[in-house]
PDB file of C-alpha atoms in Angstrom:
ATOM      1  CA  MET R   6     -61.203   1.945  71.182  1.00 55.00           C
ATOM      2  CA  ASN R   7     -58.117   0.051  70.044  1.00 60.00           C
ATOM      3  CA  PHE R   8     -59.800  -0.687  66.694  1.00 56.00           C
ATOM      4  CA  SER R   9     -60.457   3.038  66.078  1.00 56.00           C
ATOM      5  CA  LYS R  10     -56.836   3.877  66.805  1.00 57.00           C
ATOM      6  CA  LYS R  11     -55.621   1.370  64.205  1.00 58.00           C
ATOM      7  CA  ILE R  12     -57.968   2.755  61.557  1.00 54.00           C
ATOM      8  CA  LEU R  13     -56.869   6.322  62.340  1.00 48.00           C
ATOM      9  CA  GLN R  14     -53.198   5.314  62.075  1.00 57.00           C
ATOM     10  CA  ARG R  15     -53.803   3.695  58.690  1.00 56.00           C
ATOM     11  CA  VAL R  16     -55.731   6.721  57.412  1.00 51.00           C
ATOM     12  CA  VAL R  17     -52.856   9.024  58.396  1.00 49.00           C
ATOM     13  CA  VAL R  18     -49.990   6.735  57.348  1.00 45.00           C
ATOM     14  CA  PHE R  19     -51.396   5.676  53.945  1.00 47.00           C
ATOM     15  CA  PRO R  20     -51.348   9.146  52.286  1.00 45.00           C
ATOM     16  CA  ILE R  21     -47.842   9.824  53.603  1.00 42.00           C
ATOM     17  CA  LEU R  22     -46.602   6.462  52.342  1.00 39.00           C
ATOM     18  CA  LEU R  23     -48.285   6.998  48.961  1.00 38.00           C
ATOM     19  CA  LEU R  24     -46.710  10.446  48.615  1.00 39.00           C
ATOM     20  CA  ALA R  25     -43.271   9.034  49.447  1.00 41.00           C
ATOM     21  CA  ILE R  26     -43.615   6.265  46.862  1.00 40.00           C
ATOM     22  CA  LEU R  27     -44.804   8.623  44.143  1.00 39.00           C
ATOM     23  CA  SER R  28     -42.021  11.133  44.786  1.00 40.00           C
ATOM     24  CA  CYS R  29     -39.343   8.460  44.304  1.00 41.00           C
ATOM     25  CA  HIS R  30     -38.372   7.877  40.692  1.00 38.00           C
ATOM     26  CA  LYS R  31     -35.401   6.719  38.708  1.00 39.00           C
ATOM     27  CA  ASP R  32     -33.772   8.965  36.169  1.00 45.00           C
ATOM     28  CA  LYS R  33     -35.380   7.983  32.931  1.00 49.00           C
ATOM     29  CA  ILE R  34     -33.964   8.514  29.474  1.00 51.00           C
ATOM     30  CA  ASN R  35     -36.394  10.689  27.538  1.00 55.00           C
ATOM     31  CA  ASN R  36     -35.997  10.173  23.809  1.00 65.00           C
ATOM     32  CA  ASN R  37     -39.063  12.067  22.611  1.00 85.00           C
ATOM     33  CA  ASN R  38     -37.510  14.130  19.833  1.00 93.00           C
ATOM     34  CA  PRO R  39     -39.449  14.959  16.650  1.00 95.00           C
ATOM     35  CA  TYR R  40     -36.257  15.218  14.579  1.00 96.00           C
ATOM     36  CA  LEU R  41     -34.837  11.782  15.393  1.00 96.00           C
ATOM     37  CA  ALA R  42     -36.366   8.365  14.796  1.00 95.00           C
ATOM     38  CA  ASN R  43     -36.455   5.706  17.526  1.00 93.00           C
ATOM     39  CA  TYR R  44     -34.552   2.794  16.013  1.00 89.00           C
ATOM     40  CA  SER R  45     -34.268  -0.407  18.038  1.00 95.00           C
ATOM     41  CA  PHE R  46     -30.760  -1.796  18.192  1.00 97.00           C
ATOM     42  CA  SER R  47     -28.204  -3.438  20.422  1.00 97.00           C
ATOM     43  CA  ILE R  48     -24.482  -3.345  19.788  1.00 97.00           C
ATOM     44  CA  GLN R  49     -21.475  -4.740  21.622  1.00 98.00           C
ATOM     45  CA  VAL R  50     -18.255  -2.734  21.611  1.00 98.00           C
ATOM     46  CA  ASN R  51     -15.165  -4.736  22.573  1.00 98.00           C
ATOM     47  CA  LEU R  52     -12.674  -2.490  24.395  1.00 98.00           C
ATOM     48  CA  ASN R  53      -9.842  -4.919  23.577  1.00 97.00           C
ATOM     49  CA  LEU R  54     -10.097  -4.074  19.866  1.00 98.00           C
ATOM     50  CA  PRO R  55      -7.624  -1.367  18.768  1.00 98.00           C
ATOM     51  CA  THR R  56     -10.471   0.708  17.292  1.00 96.00           C
ATOM     52  CA  TYR R  57     -12.153   1.076  20.694  1.00 97.00           C
ATOM     53  CA  SER R  58      -9.224   0.724  23.130  1.00 97.00           C
ATOM     54  CA  SER R  59      -9.122   4.502  23.780  1.00 97.00           C
ATOM     55  CA  LEU R  60     -12.495   4.141  25.527  1.00 98.00           C
ATOM     56  CA  GLN R  61     -10.729   2.365  28.377  1.00 97.00           C
ATOM     57  CA  PHE R  62      -9.516   5.781  29.576  1.00 97.00           C
ATOM     58  CA  ALA R  63     -11.590   8.543  31.175  1.00 97.00           C
ATOM     59  CA  GLY R  64     -12.375  11.568  29.028  1.00 96.00           C
ATOM     60  CA  ASN R  65     -12.235   9.723  25.710  1.00 97.00           C
ATOM     61  CA  SER R  66     -15.072   9.382  23.253  1.00 97.00           C
ATOM     62  CA  LYS R  67     -15.539   7.341  20.099  1.00 97.00           C
ATOM     63  CA  LYS R  68     -18.001   7.423  17.216  1.00 97.00           C
ATOM     64  CA  VAL R  69     -19.426   4.065  16.147  1.00 97.00           C
ATOM     65  CA  ASP R  70     -20.789   4.114  12.597  1.00 94.00           C
ATOM     66  CA  GLU R  71     -22.574   0.861  11.886  1.00 91.00           C
ATOM     67  CA  PHE R  72     -25.617   0.367   9.709  1.00 90.00           C
ATOM     68  CA  GLY R  73     -28.816   0.325  11.755  1.00 91.00           C
ATOM     69  CA  VAL R  74     -27.233   1.821  14.880  1.00 96.00           C
ATOM     70  CA  GLY R  75     -28.856   5.138  15.723  1.00 95.00           C
ATOM     71  CA  ASN R  76     -29.802   7.859  13.246  1.00 96.00           C
ATOM     72  CA  ARG R  77     -26.183   8.793  12.457  1.00 97.00           C
ATOM     73  CA  GLY R  78     -24.265   6.173  14.395  1.00 97.00           C
ATOM     74  CA  ILE R  79     -23.613   6.538  18.114  1.00 98.00           C
ATOM     75  CA  ILE R  80     -21.087   8.294  20.309  1.00 98.00           C
ATOM     76  CA  ILE R  81     -19.720   6.494  23.375  1.00 98.00           C
ATOM     77  CA  TYR R  82     -18.047   8.508  26.134  1.00 98.00           C
ATOM     78  CA  ASN R  83     -16.057   7.300  29.161  1.00 98.00           C
ATOM     79  CA  SER R  84     -16.738   9.735  32.009  1.00 97.00           C
ATOM     80  CA  GLY R  85     -14.374   7.980  34.393  1.00 96.00           C
ATOM     81  CA  THR R  86     -17.314   6.789  36.489  1.00 96.00           C
ATOM     82  CA  GLY R  87     -19.256   5.103  33.695  1.00 97.00           C
ATOM     83  CA  TYR R  88     -20.070   5.070  30.015  1.00 98.00           C
ATOM     84  CA  TYR R  89     -22.586   7.243  28.196  1.00 98.00           C
ATOM     85  CA  ALA R  90     -23.956   6.622  24.719  1.00 98.00           C
ATOM     86  CA  PHE R  91     -25.684   9.160  22.489  1.00 98.00           C
ATOM     87  CA  ASP R  92     -27.057   9.281  18.975  1.00 98.00           C
ATOM     88  CA  GLY R  93     -24.632  10.751  16.453  1.00 98.00           C
ATOM     89  CA  ALA R  94     -27.242  13.099  14.961  1.00 98.00           C
ATOM     90  CA  CYS R  95     -27.833  16.731  15.935  1.00 98.00           C
ATOM     91  CA  PRO R  96     -30.916  16.686  18.169  1.00 98.00           C
ATOM     92  CA  ASN R  97     -32.205  20.153  17.258  1.00 97.00           C
ATOM     93  CA  GLN R  98     -31.975  19.776  13.467  1.00 95.00           C
ATOM     94  CA  GLU R  99     -33.838  17.766  10.883  1.00 96.00           C
ATOM     95  CA  LEU R 100     -31.601  15.107   9.339  1.00 96.00           C
ATOM     96  CA  SER R 101     -29.581  16.730   6.589  1.00 96.00           C
ATOM     97  CA  SER R 102     -26.076  16.777   5.127  1.00 96.00           C
ATOM     98  CA  CYS R 103     -24.781  18.835   8.086  1.00 96.00           C
ATOM     99  CA  SER R 104     -26.578  17.134  10.981  1.00 97.00           C
ATOM    100  CA  THR R 105     -23.921  14.580  11.947  1.00 98.00           C
ATOM    101  CA  LEU R 106     -22.210  15.441  15.236  1.00 98.00           C
ATOM    102  CA  GLU R 107     -18.453  15.944  15.375  1.00 98.00           C
ATOM    103  CA  ILE R 108     -16.799  14.823  18.611  1.00 97.00           C
ATOM    104  CA  SER R 109     -13.837  16.142  20.557  1.00 95.00           C
ATOM    105  CA  GLY R 110     -13.182  14.661  24.000  1.00 91.00           C
ATOM    106  CA  ALA R 111     -16.161  15.430  26.238  1.00 96.00           C
ATOM    107  CA  THR R 112     -18.124  17.484  23.708  1.00 98.00           C
ATOM    108  CA  ALA R 113     -20.006  17.017  20.455  1.00 98.00           C
ATOM    109  CA  THR R 114     -20.624  19.851  18.000  1.00 98.00           C
ATOM    110  CA  CYS R 115     -23.389  20.172  15.419  1.00 98.00           C
ATOM    111  CA  PRO R 116     -21.993  21.646  12.187  1.00 98.00           C
ATOM    112  CA  CYS R 117     -25.449  22.995  11.200  1.00 96.00           C
ATOM    113  CA  ASP R 118     -25.655  25.545  14.014  1.00 95.00           C
ATOM    114  CA  ASP R 119     -22.315  25.180  15.889  1.00 97.00           C
ATOM    115  CA  ALA R 120     -24.197  24.030  19.017  1.00 98.00           C
ATOM    116  CA  VAL R 121     -21.877  22.316  21.503  1.00 98.00           C
ATOM    117  CA  TYR R 122     -23.266  19.453  23.607  1.00 98.00           C
ATOM    118  CA  SER R 123     -21.776  17.961  26.766  1.00 98.00           C
ATOM    119  CA  LEU R 124     -21.179  14.215  26.613  1.00 98.00           C
ATOM    120  CA  LEU R 125     -21.763  14.059  30.377  1.00 96.00           C
ATOM    121  CA  ASP R 126     -25.429  15.041  30.253  1.00 96.00           C
ATOM    122  CA  GLY R 127     -26.186  15.553  26.539  1.00 97.00           C
ATOM    123  CA  ARG R 128     -27.225  19.164  26.979  1.00 97.00           C
ATOM    124  CA  SER R 129     -26.420  22.367  25.151  1.00 97.00           C
ATOM    125  CA  PRO R 130     -27.361  25.594  26.967  1.00 95.00           C
ATOM    126  CA  GLY R 131     -30.462  27.253  25.585  1.00 95.00           C
ATOM    127  CA  LEU R 132     -31.475  24.482  23.185  1.00 96.00           C
ATOM    128  CA  GLN R 133     -34.720  22.557  23.458  1.00 96.00           C
ATOM    129  CA  TYR R 134     -33.548  18.981  22.884  1.00 97.00           C
ATOM    130  CA  PRO R 135     -30.543  17.259  24.480  1.00 98.00           C
ATOM    131  CA  LEU R 136     -28.604  14.530  22.704  1.00 98.00           C
ATOM    132  CA  LYS R 137     -30.632  11.360  22.236  1.00 97.00           C
ATOM    133  CA  GLN R 138     -29.282   9.029  24.918  1.00 97.00           C
ATOM    134  CA  TYR R 139     -29.068   5.241  24.856  1.00 97.00           C
ATOM    135  CA  ARG R 140     -28.348   2.665  27.573  1.00 97.00           C
ATOM    136  CA  ALA R 141     -24.669   1.832  27.972  1.00 98.00           C
ATOM    137  CA  GLU R 142     -23.579  -1.027  30.235  1.00 98.00           C
ATOM    138  CA  LEU R 143     -20.085  -2.352  30.838  1.00 98.00           C
ATOM    139  CA  ASN R 144     -19.884  -6.141  30.952  1.00 97.00           C
ATOM    140  CA  GLY R 145     -16.262  -7.179  31.453  1.00 97.00           C
ATOM    141  CA  THR R 146     -14.400  -5.539  28.553  1.00 97.00           C
ATOM    142  CA  THR R 147     -17.517  -5.082  26.425  1.00 98.00           C
ATOM    143  CA  ILE R 148     -19.830  -2.062  26.366  1.00 98.00           C
ATOM    144  CA  ILE R 149     -23.384  -3.007  25.429  1.00 98.00           C
ATOM    145  CA  VAL R 150     -25.328  -0.094  23.943  1.00 98.00           C
ATOM    146  CA  SER R 151     -29.061  -0.438  23.291  1.00 97.00           C
ATOM    147  CA  ASN R 152     -32.343   1.358  23.353  1.00 91.00           C
TER     148      ASN R 152
END
């Protein structure tokens, strides 16, 4: 009788445990965008350098244009609670002469269609693709951005 009880408990507990495990997930960066290539890179941004010192303060953003970094460079934003990094190319446009984002504080604007994207979540209301996001980690006074 005791053996049957243990089997019954396992039969009942296993599906519940499996459902709980499958429902837990980490927020994942989805970079599946047909307009933007997936370039591999890693860059270190030193906040002590005058060029990037404004990123030490919440609400500031900075464009980093280096060869081989993103499709049109990257944009780094200090939210006050962490750093976000996005590709500098308009996510809902094919690469063209007007598809480089322009930044202002917590927003980025695409000159092709005047779409405005939030640098907090990368979204623009009503548009299919958000900004292409990259990993951004603070290590001391250095932000490491990679994909």
